[in-house]
Protein backbone atom coordinates (compact mmCIF):
# COMPACT_ATOMS: atom_id res chain seq x y z
CA UNK A 1 0.00 0.00 0.00
CA UNK A 2 1.39 3.36 -1.04
CA UNK A 3 1.15 5.96 1.70
CA UNK A 4 1.59 9.58 0.78
CA UNK A 5 2.13 12.48 3.13
CA UNK A 6 1.60 14.98 0.33
CA UNK A 7 -0.90 17.72 0.95
CA UNK A 8 -1.94 20.89 -0.83
CA UNK A 9 0.05 23.91 0.20
CA UNK A 10 -1.65 26.28 -2.23
CA UNK A 11 -4.27 26.08 -4.98
CA UNK A 12 -5.05 28.84 -7.44
CA UNK A 13 -6.61 29.54 -10.81
CA UNK A 14 -4.33 30.40 -13.70
CA UNK A 15 -7.26 31.37 -15.92
CA UNK A 16 -10.82 30.16 -16.52
CA UNK A 17 -9.58 26.79 -17.86
CA UNK A 18 -6.49 25.84 -15.82
CA UNK A 19 -5.61 25.69 -12.13
CA UNK A 20 -2.40 24.93 -10.27
CA UNK A 21 -1.70 23.01 -7.08
CA UNK A 22 1.49 23.55 -5.13
CA UNK A 23 2.23 20.50 -2.94
CA UNK A 24 4.10 20.48 0.36
CA UNK A 25 6.91 18.44 -1.25
CA UNK A 26 7.59 21.26 -3.73
CA UNK A 27 5.89 19.65 -6.72
CA UNK A 28 3.72 21.93 -8.84
CA UNK A 29 0.85 20.41 -10.83
CA UNK A 30 -1.23 22.18 -13.45
CA UNK A 31 -4.62 20.80 -14.46
CA UNK A 32 -7.03 21.68 -17.22
CA UNK A 33 -10.56 21.59 -15.79
CA UNK A 34 -11.98 19.63 -18.72
CA UNK A 35 -9.31 16.90 -18.34
CA UNK A 36 -10.05 16.63 -14.64
CA UNK A 37 -13.80 16.40 -15.27
CA UNK A 38 -13.26 13.63 -17.84
CA UNK A 39 -11.43 11.56 -15.20
CA UNK A 40 -13.63 12.41 -12.21
CA UNK A 41 -14.49 9.48 -9.94
CA UNK A 42 -17.04 11.17 -7.68
CA UNK A 43 -20.42 9.57 -6.99
CA UNK A 44 -22.10 11.78 -9.60
CA UNK A 45 -19.69 10.64 -12.33
CA UNK A 46 -19.21 6.95 -11.44
CA UNK A 47 -21.76 4.57 -9.92
CA UNK A 48 -20.42 3.61 -6.49
CA UNK A 49 -21.73 0.04 -6.64
CA UNK A 50 -21.12 -0.96 -10.25
CA UNK A 51 -18.19 1.30 -11.12
CA UNK A 52 -20.02 2.26 -14.31
CA UNK A 53 -19.18 5.73 -15.58
CA UNK A 54 -22.29 7.92 -15.49
CA UNK A 55 -20.75 10.84 -17.38
CA UNK A 56 -19.45 10.20 -20.88
CA UNK A 57 -15.99 11.81 -21.11
CA UNK A 58 -16.53 12.52 -24.82
CA UNK A 59 -19.44 14.79 -23.81
CA UNK A 60 -17.28 17.01 -21.57
CA UNK A 61 -16.48 20.20 -23.45
CA UNK A 62 -12.82 21.24 -23.71
CA UNK A 63 -13.73 24.83 -22.87
CA UNK A 64 -15.14 23.89 -19.45
CA UNK A 65 -14.59 26.79 -17.04
CA UNK A 66 -14.78 27.50 -13.32
CA UNK A 67 -15.91 30.61 -11.55
CA UNK A 68 -13.86 29.83 -8.44
CA UNK A 69 -11.52 27.08 -7.28
CA UNK A 70 -10.64 26.45 -3.66
CA UNK A 71 -9.42 23.69 -1.38
CA UNK A 72 -12.11 21.87 0.63
CA UNK A 73 -11.34 19.32 3.32
CA UNK A 74 -8.74 16.69 2.52
CA UNK A 75 -9.77 15.93 -1.08
XYZ file of N, CA, C and O in Angstrom:
300
model
N 0.848 -1.187 0.000
C 0.000 0.000 0.000
C 0.886 1.240 0.000
O 1.778 1.382 0.820
N 0.643 2.121 -0.938
C 1.392 3.363 -1.039
C 0.788 4.398 -0.108
O -0.408 4.672 -0.155
N 1.609 4.929 0.770
C 1.148 5.957 1.696
C 1.829 7.262 1.314
O 3.044 7.309 1.160
N 1.050 8.296 1.173
C 1.590 9.584 0.782
C 1.312 10.619 1.868
O 0.216 10.673 2.409
N 2.305 11.401 2.169
C 2.133 12.485 3.125
C 1.978 13.824 2.411
O 2.105 14.864 3.026
N 1.755 13.758 1.103
C 1.605 14.981 0.326
C 0.279 15.653 0.658
O -0.743 14.998 0.829
N 0.323 16.951 0.779
C -0.900 17.717 0.947
C -0.770 19.026 0.197
O 0.325 19.466 -0.138
N -1.893 19.639 -0.062
C -1.939 20.885 -0.830
C -1.442 22.032 0.033
O -1.955 22.267 1.121
N -0.434 22.711 -0.470
C 0.049 23.909 0.198
C -0.715 25.127 -0.316
O -1.077 26.020 0.432
N -0.970 25.138 -1.627
C -1.646 26.282 -2.233
C -2.353 25.813 -3.503
O -1.851 24.960 -4.218
N -3.527 26.362 -3.750
C -4.266 26.083 -4.977
C -4.757 27.415 -5.534
O -5.209 28.274 -4.783
N -4.605 27.584 -6.841
C -5.055 28.838 -7.437
C -5.384 28.655 -8.915
O -4.911 27.721 -9.556
N -6.230 29.529 -9.402
C -6.614 29.539 -10.808
C -5.580 30.293 -11.625
O -5.163 31.383 -11.256
N -5.188 29.702 -12.753
C -4.327 30.403 -13.702
C -5.177 31.261 -14.635
O -4.806 32.368 -14.975
N -6.294 30.692 -15.054
C -7.264 31.368 -15.918
C -8.577 30.609 -15.765
O -8.725 29.820 -14.844
N -9.518 30.820 -16.651
C -10.815 30.156 -16.525
C -10.770 28.659 -16.829
O -11.730 27.949 -16.560
N -9.663 28.171 -17.408
C -9.582 26.788 -17.856
C -8.567 25.932 -17.097
O -8.631 24.714 -17.137
N -7.610 26.555 -16.434
C -6.490 25.835 -15.818
C -6.303 26.292 -14.376
O -6.451 27.474 -14.072
N -5.972 25.331 -13.497
C -5.612 25.692 -12.134
C -4.328 24.971 -11.747
O -3.932 23.985 -12.368
N -3.679 25.468 -10.725
C -2.398 24.932 -10.274
C -2.483 24.550 -8.809
O -3.110 25.251 -8.020
N -1.836 23.428 -8.469
C -1.697 23.011 -7.082
C -0.213 22.982 -6.753
O 0.577 22.389 -7.481
N 0.146 23.643 -5.665
C 1.494 23.551 -5.133
C 1.422 22.602 -3.939
O 0.650 22.823 -3.009
N 2.222 21.527 -3.979
C 2.226 20.498 -2.944
C 3.301 20.793 -1.900
O 4.276 21.492 -2.178
N 3.143 20.233 -0.726
C 4.096 20.477 0.357
C 5.486 19.927 0.042
O 6.476 20.376 0.616
N 5.599 18.987 -0.895
C 6.908 18.441 -1.255
C 7.612 19.252 -2.342
O 8.655 18.868 -2.841
N 6.992 20.381 -2.734
C 7.587 21.260 -3.731
C 7.101 21.021 -5.154
O 7.371 21.817 -6.043
N 6.400 19.926 -5.384
C 5.889 19.646 -6.721
C 4.790 20.640 -7.070
O 4.011 21.040 -6.212
N 4.754 21.038 -8.338
C 3.717 21.934 -8.840
C 2.988 21.210 -9.962
O 3.616 20.728 -10.903
N 1.668 21.101 -9.840
C 0.847 20.408 -10.832
C -0.148 21.376 -11.425
O -0.811 22.115 -10.706
N -0.254 21.351 -12.758
C -1.233 22.182 -13.450
C -2.268 21.262 -14.086
O -1.907 20.247 -14.678
N -3.530 21.629 -13.963
C -4.615 20.801 -14.464
C -5.570 21.634 -15.297
O -5.960 22.725 -14.905
N -5.973 21.069 -16.425
C -7.031 21.680 -17.222
C -8.347 21.133 -16.677
O -8.497 19.927 -16.463
N -9.293 21.998 -16.411
C -10.560 21.590 -15.794
C -11.272 20.506 -16.591
O -11.797 19.554 -16.017
N -11.275 20.634 -17.907
C -11.976 19.633 -18.716
C -11.323 18.260 -18.594
O -12.026 17.239 -18.541
N -9.993 18.192 -18.507
C -9.309 16.903 -18.337
C -9.651 16.283 -16.993
O -9.867 15.075 -16.883
N -9.702 17.106 -15.972
C -10.053 16.626 -14.643
C -11.489 16.102 -14.606
O -11.770 15.039 -14.048
N -12.399 16.825 -15.228
C -13.803 16.404 -15.270
C -13.949 15.077 -16.001
O -14.714 14.210 -15.599
N -13.189 14.875 -17.070
C -13.258 13.633 -17.839
C -12.815 12.425 -17.020
O -13.227 11.306 -17.281
N -11.968 12.652 -16.014
C -11.434 11.557 -15.196
C -12.049 11.498 -13.787
O -11.610 10.713 -12.960
N -13.042 12.312 -13.539
C -13.631 12.410 -12.211
C -14.229 11.074 -11.762
O -14.895 10.391 -12.535
N -13.972 10.723 -10.501
C -14.494 9.476 -9.941
C -15.496 9.707 -8.816
O -15.741 8.805 -8.012
N -16.064 10.900 -8.743
C -17.039 11.173 -7.679
C -18.313 10.368 -7.915
O -18.515 9.787 -8.984
N -19.192 10.350 -6.920
C -20.419 9.567 -6.989
C -21.380 10.055 -8.079
O -22.237 9.298 -8.536
N -21.244 11.286 -8.510
C -22.098 11.783 -9.602
C -21.586 11.336 -10.969
O -22.330 11.305 -11.925
N -20.294 11.003 -11.041
C -19.687 10.635 -12.326
C -19.502 9.127 -12.496
O -19.447 8.642 -13.615
N -19.398 8.398 -11.385
C -19.209 6.947 -11.436
C -20.116 6.295 -10.400
O -20.116 6.692 -9.235
N -20.889 5.294 -10.832
C -21.762 4.573 -9.915
C -20.913 3.881 -8.857
O -19.998 3.126 -9.176
N -21.215 4.135 -7.597
C -20.415 3.612 -6.494
C -20.485 2.094 -6.368
O -19.540 1.470 -5.893
N -21.575 1.495 -6.775
C -21.733 0.042 -6.643
C -21.203 -0.719 -7.840
O -20.545 -1.746 -7.692
N -21.499 -0.221 -9.043
C -21.117 -0.961 -10.252
C -19.799 -0.487 -10.852
O -19.190 -1.203 -11.627
N -19.396 0.734 -10.523
C -18.188 1.300 -11.122
C -18.422 1.835 -12.531
O -17.496 2.296 -13.183
N -19.685 1.777 -12.975
C -20.021 2.260 -14.314
C -19.937 3.783 -14.358
O -20.446 4.472 -13.481
N -19.292 4.284 -15.394
C -19.180 5.727 -15.579
C -20.537 6.282 -15.959
O -21.200 5.771 -16.858
N -20.990 7.306 -15.247
C -22.292 7.921 -15.487
C -22.190 9.142 -16.394
O -23.188 9.582 -16.954
N -20.996 9.688 -16.510
C -20.754 10.838 -17.378
C -19.825 10.383 -18.498
O -18.748 9.845 -18.245
N -20.252 10.582 -19.724
C -19.454 10.197 -20.885
C -18.354 11.236 -21.095
O -18.656 12.396 -21.384
N -17.084 10.850 -20.957
C -15.986 11.812 -21.115
C -15.988 12.532 -22.466
O -15.576 13.685 -22.554
N -16.505 11.875 -23.498
C -16.534 12.525 -24.817
C -17.540 13.672 -24.865
O -17.500 14.498 -25.774
N -18.440 13.726 -23.871
C -19.436 14.792 -23.815
C -18.967 16.007 -23.005
O -19.650 17.025 -22.961
N -17.819 15.885 -22.350
C -17.277 17.005 -21.569
C -16.591 17.966 -22.535
O -15.682 17.594 -23.265
N -17.026 19.199 -22.536
C -16.482 20.201 -23.454
C -15.085 20.626 -23.025
O -14.801 20.773 -21.834
N -14.195 20.824 -24.002
C -12.819 21.235 -23.708
C -12.732 22.640 -23.141
O -11.749 22.991 -22.496
N -13.760 23.448 -23.361
C -13.728 24.827 -22.871
C -14.463 24.970 -21.535
O -14.916 26.051 -21.175
N -14.545 23.871 -20.777
C -15.142 23.893 -19.449
C -14.421 24.916 -18.576
O -13.199 24.969 -18.555
N -15.184 25.743 -17.866
C -14.588 26.794 -17.038
C -15.079 26.693 -15.593
O -16.052 26.000 -15.304
N -14.387 27.406 -14.724
C -14.778 27.496 -13.316
C -14.860 28.958 -12.923
O -14.068 29.779 -13.385
N -15.798 29.250 -12.072
C -15.909 30.612 -11.550
C -14.943 30.815 -10.390
O -14.398 31.884 -10.200
N -14.745 29.738 -9.590
C -13.865 29.835 -8.440
C -13.373 28.445 -8.060
O -14.145 27.485 -8.116
N -12.111 28.349 -7.700
C -11.525 27.078 -7.281
C -10.913 27.270 -5.909
O -10.212 28.257 -5.660
N -11.211 26.347 -5.001
C -10.639 26.450 -3.661
C -10.528 25.063 -3.040
O -11.203 24.117 -3.460
N -9.675 24.938 -2.075
C -9.423 23.686 -1.376
C -10.515 23.450 -0.343
O -10.847 24.348 0.429
N -11.076 22.214 -0.336
C -12.108 21.866 0.629
C -11.704 20.554 1.296
O -11.470 19.562 0.617
N -11.642 20.547 2.595
C -11.337 19.321 3.316
C -10.011 18.713 2.923
O -9.054 19.414 2.653
N -9.981 17.396 2.825
C -8.740 16.695 2.515
C -8.796 16.017 1.160
O -8.137 15.018 0.921
N -9.634 16.534 0.257
C -9.770 15.932 -1.078
C -8.729 16.460 -2.008
O -8.415 17.595 -2.059
